[in-house]
């Protein structure tokens, strides 16, 4: 009888151990399934978010392109006007600088000429020195005249170049507007 009770007790213990083991295995399977479900749910969320991100990047790039185009169109005339003004100001500055240099050269020429004339008018100077001095003064006058003529030609060339640059800018602007008009007609 005691053996029988021991046997029954062992059977109950084995049964409880098996039930506990089965319960642990079932719990492990449920946890495993729950973890896998969560992983799949997270993968789907990640995929959805990646697609949204990609779509947002594409939309942002499209918006950026549209905004850049609008800004370019809006400020294109202003930039071209400023470019024309800059060309004019540069030209005026070059002309002013050239004029200033010419004035300085003319003043130096006058000072040299006066110094040479003082030598000529000086009574104690030898005649040969006076003759050479007059010849130098005449050569200086010729050089001064040629320098003035050269300076005037440079100014004229600068003005022609400036006008040509402005004409080129104007022509480019005109063709750009025509091209945009044709492109917009073609898009419609």
Rosetta silent file (secondary structure, phi, psi, omega in degrees, C-alpha in Angstrom):
SEQUENCE: XXXXXXXXXXXXXXXXXXXXXXXXXXXXXXXXXXXXXXXXXXXXXXXXXXXXXXXXXXXXXXXXXXXXXXXXXXXXXXXXXXXXXXXXXXXXXXXXXXXXXXXXXXXXXXXXXXXXXXXXXXXXXXXXXXXXXXXXXXXXXXXXXXXXXXXXXXXXXXXXXXXXXXXXXXXXXXXXXXXXXXXXXXXX
SCORE:     score description
SCORE:     0.000 S_00000001
   1 L     0.000  -43.622  177.880    0.000    0.000    0.000 S_00000001
   2 H   -64.047  -37.805  177.801    2.763    2.379    0.793 S_00000001
   3 H   -66.204  -39.332  178.803    4.410    1.479   -2.417 S_00000001
   4 H   -64.593  -41.433  178.604    1.204    2.105   -4.218 S_00000001
   5 H   -66.140  -38.787  176.966    0.868    5.527   -2.610 S_00000001
   6 H   -63.943  -42.749  178.619    4.487    6.262   -3.474 S_00000001
   7 H   -61.471  -45.899  178.811    3.815    5.158   -7.025 S_00000001
   8 H   -62.821  -41.452  179.486    0.696    7.378   -7.246 S_00000001
   9 H   -63.672  -42.593  178.176    2.596   10.270   -5.773 S_00000001
  10 H   -62.809  -40.597  178.726    5.388    9.788   -8.325 S_00000001
  11 H   -63.054  -42.889  178.944    2.772    9.637  -11.085 S_00000001
  12 H   -63.219  -40.877 -179.537    1.203   12.883   -9.884 S_00000001
  13 H   -64.857  -45.115  178.134    4.635   14.508   -9.706 S_00000001
  14 H   -62.204  -42.493  179.733    5.503   13.376  -13.215 S_00000001
  15 H   -61.518  -44.579  177.943    2.116   14.557  -14.409 S_00000001
  16 H   -64.503  -41.712  179.104    2.659   17.975  -12.740 S_00000001
  17 H   -62.083  -45.053  178.394    6.183   18.171  -14.150 S_00000001
  18 H   -63.412  -41.869  179.154    4.881   17.350  -17.658 S_00000001
  19 H   -64.095  -41.553  178.540    2.032   19.834  -17.255 S_00000001
  20 H   -65.745  -41.697  178.959    4.483   22.461  -16.025 S_00000001
  21 H   -64.969  -43.412  178.519    6.846   21.650  -18.868 S_00000001
  22 H   -63.736  -39.947  178.166    4.007   21.824  -21.396 S_00000001
  23 H   -62.602  -42.090  178.774    2.846   25.097  -19.846 S_00000001
  24 H   -65.084  -41.974  178.422    6.391   26.499  -20.170 S_00000001
  25 H   -64.645  -42.176  178.603    6.623   25.352  -23.787 S_00000001
  26 H   -63.052  -42.296  179.412    3.204   26.843  -24.568 S_00000001
  27 H   -63.813  -43.085  179.145    4.247   30.084  -22.861 S_00000001
  28 H   -62.726  -41.302  177.974    7.523   30.124  -24.836 S_00000001
  29 H   -64.586  -42.676  178.644    5.575   29.560  -28.088 S_00000001
  30 H   -62.347  -42.844  178.691    3.110   32.336  -27.209 S_00000001
  31 H   -63.879  -43.748  179.584    5.995   34.701  -26.383 S_00000001
  32 H   -60.356  -44.755  179.213    7.793   33.703  -29.588 S_00000001
  33 H   -64.526  -42.723 -179.670    4.622   34.323  -31.640 S_00000001
  34 H   -63.560  -41.882  178.780    4.006   37.638  -29.893 S_00000001
  35 H   -64.208  -43.844  179.155    7.615   38.740  -30.536 S_00000001
  36 H   -63.443  -42.081  177.470    7.366   37.685  -34.195 S_00000001
  37 H   -59.922  -44.383  178.617    4.050   39.508  -34.544 S_00000001
  38 H   -62.410  -42.006  179.348    5.600   42.636  -33.048 S_00000001
  39 H   -61.448  -45.953  179.389    8.617   42.309  -35.372 S_00000001
  40 H   -64.065  -40.559  178.193    6.381   41.985  -38.432 S_00000001
  41 H   -61.893  -42.780  178.276    4.277   44.917  -37.277 S_00000001
  42 H   -65.628  -39.710  177.476    7.455   46.973  -36.791 S_00000001
  43 H   -61.599  -42.243  177.938    8.766   45.909  -40.216 S_00000001
  44 H   -64.433  -41.517  177.704    5.499   47.014  -41.823 S_00000001
  45 H   -62.997  -43.883  179.225    5.640   50.318  -39.978 S_00000001
  46 H   -60.844  -45.037  179.256    9.276   50.823  -41.041 S_00000001
  47 H   -61.088  -45.127  178.923    8.371   50.024  -44.643 S_00000001
  48 H   -62.040  -44.044  179.881    5.437   52.449  -44.537 S_00000001
  49 H   -65.698  -38.622  177.226    7.601   55.153  -42.981 S_00000001
  50 H   -62.981  -41.246  177.789   10.360   54.590  -45.556 S_00000001
  51 H   -64.447  -43.569  177.620    7.823   54.967  -48.354 S_00000001
  52 H   -62.033  -42.181  179.007    6.439   58.133  -46.763 S_00000001
  53 H   -62.277  -45.493  178.730    9.967   59.469  -46.333 S_00000001
  54 H   -61.557  -43.748  178.291   10.815   58.714  -49.955 S_00000001
  55 H   -63.568  -41.040  178.609    7.577   60.344  -51.082 S_00000001
  56 H   -64.864  -40.006  177.686    8.286   63.369  -48.887 S_00000001
  57 H   -63.131  -42.294  178.895   11.791   63.665  -50.312 S_00000001
  58 H   -63.646  -45.343  178.156   10.411   63.534  -53.828 S_00000001
  59 H   -61.041  -41.404  178.988    7.751   66.146  -52.967 S_00000001
  60 H   -63.276  -43.063  178.479   10.408   68.331  -51.361 S_00000001
  61 H   -63.268  -41.045  177.770   12.634   68.072  -54.437 S_00000001
  62 H   -64.029  -44.584  179.426    9.680   68.968  -56.662 S_00000001
  63 H   -63.469  -41.683  179.565    8.751   71.907  -54.447 S_00000001
  64 H   -62.021  -42.960  178.958   12.363   73.079  -54.354 S_00000001
  65 H   -62.562  -43.532  179.932   12.566   72.940  -58.152 S_00000001
  66 H   -64.322  -44.500 -179.380    9.296   74.892  -58.486 S_00000001
  67 H   -64.441  -43.609  178.170   10.393   77.508  -55.927 S_00000001
  68 H   -60.308  -42.596  179.760   13.802   77.891  -57.582 S_00000001
  69 H   -64.124  -43.590  178.557   12.146   78.333  -60.968 S_00000001
  70 H   -61.213  -45.275  179.515    9.725   80.920  -59.560 S_00000001
  71 H   -63.774  -41.660  179.182   12.559   82.806  -57.896 S_00000001
  72 H   -61.063  -45.798  179.564   14.667   82.641  -61.040 S_00000001
  73 H   -64.575  -42.426 -176.623   11.785   83.991  -63.124 S_00000001
  74 H   -65.307  -40.425 -173.874   10.934   86.617  -60.511 S_00000001
  75 H  -102.907    0.117 -177.417   14.459   87.947  -60.108 S_00000001
  76 H   -59.967  -46.959  179.684   15.837   87.287  -63.584 S_00000001
  77 H   -63.762  -40.875  179.337   14.994   90.761  -64.878 S_00000001
  78 H   -62.569  -44.220  179.514   16.369   92.368  -61.745 S_00000001
  79 H   -62.479  -41.809  179.869   19.632   90.414  -62.037 S_00000001
  80 H   -66.709  -40.287  176.461   19.951   91.384  -65.689 S_00000001
  81 H   -62.667  -43.656  179.029   19.252   95.043  -64.874 S_00000001
  82 H   -64.792  -36.453  177.554   21.830   94.955  -62.106 S_00000001
  83 H   -64.305  -41.915  177.143   24.293   93.314  -64.461 S_00000001
  84 H   -63.679  -43.968  178.515   23.731   96.097  -66.998 S_00000001
  85 H   -62.512  -41.027  178.730   24.146   98.727  -64.286 S_00000001
  86 H   -61.785  -42.503  177.736   27.333   97.048  -63.102 S_00000001
  87 H   -61.052  -42.646  179.516   28.697   97.105  -66.643 S_00000001
  88 H   -64.562  -45.030 -178.456   27.865  100.809  -66.906 S_00000001
  89 H   -64.700  -42.278  177.398   29.443  101.637  -63.540 S_00000001
  90 H   -60.703  -42.718  179.457   32.585   99.688  -64.402 S_00000001
  91 H   -63.028  -45.314  179.227   32.793  101.515  -67.699 S_00000001
  92 H   -62.359  -39.363  179.341   32.322  104.880  -66.018 S_00000001
  93 H   -65.124  -45.348  178.405   34.981  104.009  -63.463 S_00000001
  94 H   -60.389  -41.223  179.140   37.447  102.956  -66.145 S_00000001
  95 H   -64.545  -42.733  178.565   36.718  106.167  -68.032 S_00000001
  96 H   -62.317  -45.705  179.622   37.178  108.223  -64.861 S_00000001
  97 H   -61.378  -44.197  178.901   40.451  106.460  -64.053 S_00000001
  98 H   -62.563  -41.871  179.288   41.711  106.951  -67.595 S_00000001
  99 H   -64.834  -42.120  179.124   40.734  110.629  -67.463 S_00000001
 100 H   -63.675  -44.000  177.959   42.459  111.078  -64.121 S_00000001
 101 H   -62.546  -40.697  179.330   45.627  109.436  -65.410 S_00000001
 102 H   -64.982  -40.911  177.954   45.528  111.632  -68.500 S_00000001
 103 H   -62.144  -41.864  179.177   45.090  114.761  -66.386 S_00000001
 104 H   -64.671  -41.967  178.614   48.075  113.762  -64.245 S_00000001
 105 H   -63.918  -40.355  179.088   50.190  113.131  -67.344 S_00000001
 106 H   -63.686  -43.155  178.753   49.134  116.499  -68.788 S_00000001
 107 H   -62.410  -43.264  177.474   50.058  118.265  -65.551 S_00000001
 108 H   -63.263  -38.256  178.154   53.441  116.540  -65.499 S_00000001
 109 H   -62.489  -43.647  179.959   53.947  117.517  -69.137 S_00000001
 110 H   -63.222  -40.638  179.120   53.191  121.155  -68.334 S_00000001
 111 H   -64.224  -44.548  177.508   55.632  121.110  -65.426 S_00000001
 112 H   -61.873  -41.928 -178.325   58.357  119.588  -67.656 S_00000001
 113 H   -64.619  -42.612  178.168   57.608  122.097  -70.390 S_00000001
 114 H   -62.609  -40.819  178.657   57.826  125.030  -67.973 S_00000001
 115 H   -63.903  -41.126  178.525   61.149  123.691  -66.653 S_00000001
 116 H   -65.686  -39.946  179.378   62.472  123.376  -70.223 S_00000001
 117 H   -66.921  -33.764  176.022   61.286  126.886  -71.092 S_00000001
 118 H   -63.685  -37.756  177.607   63.062  128.287  -68.029 S_00000001
 119 H   -65.106  -42.188 -179.273   66.277  126.741  -69.339 S_00000001
 120 H   -64.629  -41.296 -176.212   65.672  128.311  -72.777 S_00000001
 121 H   -78.504  -13.209 -179.412   64.908  131.746  -71.285 S_00000001
 122 L   -69.613  127.312 -174.429   67.883  131.646  -69.014 S_00000001
 123 L   -70.542  -29.316 -173.524   70.435  134.072  -70.401 S_00000001
 124 L   -86.285   -4.971 -178.004   73.557  132.272  -69.278 S_00000001
 125 L   -77.083  143.140  178.618   72.764  128.920  -70.965 S_00000001
 126 L   -65.383  153.835 -176.142   74.741  128.046  -74.128 S_00000001
 127 H   -63.258  -39.332 -179.337   72.891  128.323  -77.463 S_00000001
 128 H   -62.342  -40.638  177.651   73.344  124.627  -78.237 S_00000001
 129 H   -64.357  -41.216  179.363   71.675  123.728  -74.922 S_00000001
 130 H   -64.238  -41.035  179.749   68.822  126.120  -75.696 S_00000001
 131 H   -63.880  -45.537  178.889   68.378  124.594  -79.164 S_00000001
 132 H   -63.324  -38.297  179.418   68.363  121.053  -77.738 S_00000001
 133 H   -65.924  -42.621  177.284   65.944  122.137  -75.052 S_00000001
 134 H   -63.145  -39.680  178.200   63.559  123.633  -77.636 S_00000001
 135 H   -63.653  -41.818  177.820   63.794  120.426  -79.665 S_00000001
 136 H   -63.618  -41.025  179.709   62.998  118.390  -76.521 S_00000001
 137 H   -62.919  -43.133  178.673   60.046  120.670  -75.758 S_00000001
 138 H   -63.148  -43.631  177.446   58.719  120.201  -79.287 S_00000001
 139 H   -62.057  -41.294  177.151   59.165  116.400  -78.986 S_00000001
 140 H   -60.565  -42.394  178.442   57.392  116.494  -75.590 S_00000001
 141 H   -62.022  -42.582  178.909   54.490  118.414  -77.194 S_00000001
 142 H   -63.090  -44.190  178.367   54.252  115.827  -79.956 S_00000001
 143 H   -62.218  -42.155  179.431   54.292  112.991  -77.395 S_00000001
 144 H   -62.463  -45.035  179.280   51.647  114.803  -75.323 S_00000001
 145 H   -60.863  -44.391  179.095   49.401  115.269  -78.373 S_00000001
 146 H   -65.343  -37.702  178.582   49.766  111.598  -79.302 S_00000001
 147 H   -64.782  -42.401  178.619   49.104  110.542  -75.690 S_00000001
 148 H   -63.541  -45.125  179.033   45.927  112.651  -75.587 S_00000001
 149 H   -61.963  -42.350  177.666   44.783  111.223  -78.909 S_00000001
 150 H   -61.007  -43.208 -179.735   45.553  107.685  -77.663 S_00000001
 151 H   -63.369  -42.559  179.232   43.616  108.346  -74.464 S_00000001
 152 H   -64.875  -38.705  177.572   40.611  109.647  -76.412 S_00000001
 153 H   -66.068  -38.065  177.252   40.706  106.580  -78.655 S_00000001
 154 H   -62.781  -42.884  178.328   40.861  104.339  -75.564 S_00000001
 155 H   -62.349  -44.142  179.153   37.812  106.114  -74.119 S_00000001
 156 H   -62.209  -43.483  178.342   35.938  105.732  -77.391 S_00000001
 157 H   -62.208  -41.683  178.643   36.872  102.036  -77.545 S_00000001
 158 H   -61.599  -42.871  179.009   35.756  101.576  -73.938 S_00000001
 159 H   -64.777  -42.001  179.211   32.401  103.203  -74.703 S_00000001
 160 H   -63.340  -43.173  178.467   31.942  101.037  -77.788 S_00000001
 161 H   -62.783  -42.072  179.431   32.783   97.898  -75.787 S_00000001
 162 H   -62.704  -46.668  179.582   30.386   98.924  -73.025 S_00000001
 163 H   -62.701  -37.970  178.130   27.603   99.595  -75.493 S_00000001
 164 H   -64.896  -41.125  177.852   28.314   96.260  -77.178 S_00000001
 165 H   -63.332  -44.125  179.405   28.162   94.466  -73.810 S_00000001
 166 H   -63.817  -41.721  178.273   24.875   96.186  -72.978 S_00000001
 167 H   -61.917  -43.478  178.004   23.526   95.309  -76.425 S_00000001
 168 H   -60.695  -43.712  178.311   24.562   91.673  -75.915 S_00000001
 169 H   -62.320  -42.963 -179.878   22.831   91.581  -72.521 S_00000001
 170 H   -63.832  -44.018  179.255   19.711   93.132  -73.999 S_00000001
 171 H   -63.611  -42.611  179.253   19.686   90.684  -76.899 S_00000001
 172 H   -62.455  -42.076  178.485   20.216   87.751  -74.552 S_00000001
 173 H   -61.933  -45.018 -179.967   17.355   88.955  -72.351 S_00000001
 174 H   -60.991  -46.543  179.228   15.092   89.318  -75.350 S_00000001
 175 H   -66.796  -36.614  177.432   15.905   85.825  -76.634 S_00000001
 176 H   -61.862  -42.891  179.106   15.533   84.332  -73.160 S_00000001
 177 H   -64.464  -42.775  178.285   12.034   85.838  -72.884 S_00000001
 178 H   -61.935  -44.343 -179.534   11.107   84.539  -76.326 S_00000001
 179 H   -61.660  -42.620  178.364   12.436   81.097  -75.470 S_00000001
 180 H   -64.438  -39.800  177.575   10.454   81.017  -72.220 S_00000001
 181 H   -61.582  -44.126  179.179    7.327   82.086  -74.081 S_00000001
 182 H   -65.104  -41.777  179.084    7.779   79.288  -76.611 S_00000001
 183 H   -64.253  -41.059  179.453    8.463   76.771  -73.829 S_00000001
 184 H   -68.057  -35.599  176.242    5.372   77.830  -71.883 S_00000001
 185 H   -65.514  -39.635 -178.679    3.242   77.595  -75.056 S_00000001
 186 H   -66.991  -36.976 -179.865    4.641   74.137  -75.732 S_00000001
 187 H   -67.493  -31.467 -177.929    3.850   73.002  -72.155 S_00000001
 188 L   -80.491    0.000    0.000    0.241   74.115  -72.524 S_00000001
